[in-house]
């Protein structure tokens, strides 16, 4: 199972109380399930509004269970940003 780094930004970082942390997960869905288990509460609510980058590439509308993670990869958790 690949070890990946999950990086939190803005409201996700505030809700997690940490900037980044490692997880073992094969897919984005597995990584996010582990995040929700480790950080129940506010972060779980924030994740519903987030978009995600995997190694710099946007996930977009792809099903999270179809997004494979690579060893040493990075999952960026991006809440909506204010402004325009």
Coordinates of C-alpha atoms in Angstrom, one line a residue:
X1 CA 0.0 0.0 0.0
X2 CA 1.5 3.4 -1.0
X3 CA 2.5 5.8 1.7
X4 CA 1.4 9.3 0.7
X5 CA 1.5 12.8 2.3
X6 CA -1.8 14.6 2.8
X7 CA -1.4 18.4 2.8
X8 CA -4.1 20.6 4.2
X9 CA -4.6 24.2 3.1
X10 CA -6.6 27.1 4.6
X11 CA -9.7 26.0 6.4
X12 CA -8.7 22.3 6.1
X13 CA -5.4 23.1 7.8
X14 CA -7.2 24.9 10.6
X15 CA -9.7 22.1 11.1
X16 CA -6.9 19.4 11.1
X17 CA -4.7 21.4 13.4
X18 CA -1.7 20.3 11.3
X19 CA -0.3 21.2 7.8
X20 CA 0.4 17.7 6.6
X21 CA 0.6 14.0 7.7
X22 CA 1.4 10.6 6.2
X23 CA -1.2 8.0 5.3
X24 CA -1.1 4.5 3.7
X25 CA -3.8 4.3 0.9
X26 CA -4.2 2.9 -2.5
X27 CA -6.8 5.4 -3.7
X28 CA -8.0 8.9 -2.8
X29 CA -11.2 7.5 -1.3
X30 CA -9.1 5.3 1.1
X31 CA -6.9 8.3 2.1
X32 CA -9.9 10.5 2.7
X33 CA -11.6 7.8 4.8
X34 CA -8.5 7.5 6.9
X35 CA -8.4 11.3 7.3
X36 CA -12.1 11.3 8.4
X37 CA -11.3 8.6 11.0
X38 CA -8.3 10.4 12.4
X39 CA -10.0 13.9 12.3
X40 CA -13.8 13.5 13.0
X41 CA -15.7 16.7 13.3
X42 CA -14.9 20.0 11.6
X43 CA -12.4 18.6 9.1
X44 CA -15.0 16.0 7.9
X45 CA -17.4 18.9 7.2
X46 CA -14.7 20.9 5.4
X47 CA -13.8 18.0 3.2
X48 CA -17.2 18.0 1.6
X49 CA -16.4 21.4 0.0
X50 CA -12.8 20.7 -1.0
X51 CA -11.2 20.0 -4.2
X52 CA -8.1 17.8 -4.5
X53 CA -4.8 17.7 -6.3
X54 CA -2.9 14.4 -6.7
X55 CA 0.8 15.1 -7.3
X56 CA -0.2 18.5 -8.8
X57 CA -3.0 17.2 -11.0
X58 CA -6.6 18.1 -10.3
X59 CA -9.0 15.3 -9.5
X60 CA -12.0 17.1 -10.9
X61 CA -15.2 15.1 -11.1
X62 CA -13.5 11.7 -11.1
X63 CA -14.7 9.2 -8.5
X64 CA -12.3 9.2 -5.6
X65 CA -12.3 5.4 -5.6
X66 CA -10.9 5.5 -9.1
X67 CA -8.0 7.9 -8.3
X68 CA -4.9 5.7 -7.6
X69 CA -2.1 7.0 -5.4
X70 CA 1.6 6.4 -5.9
X71 CA 4.2 5.7 -3.4
X72 CA 5.6 9.0 -2.1
X73 CA 2.8 10.9 -3.7
X74 CA 1.0 14.0 -2.3
X75 CA -2.7 14.7 -1.9
X76 CA -3.4 18.4 -1.6
X77 CA -6.7 19.3 0.2
X78 CA -8.0 22.6 -1.1
X79 CA -11.0 24.3 0.5
X80 CA -12.8 26.9 -1.6
X81 CA -10.9 30.2 -1.6
X82 CA -12.5 33.6 -1.2
X83 CA -12.0 36.2 -3.8
X84 CA -12.1 36.1 -7.5

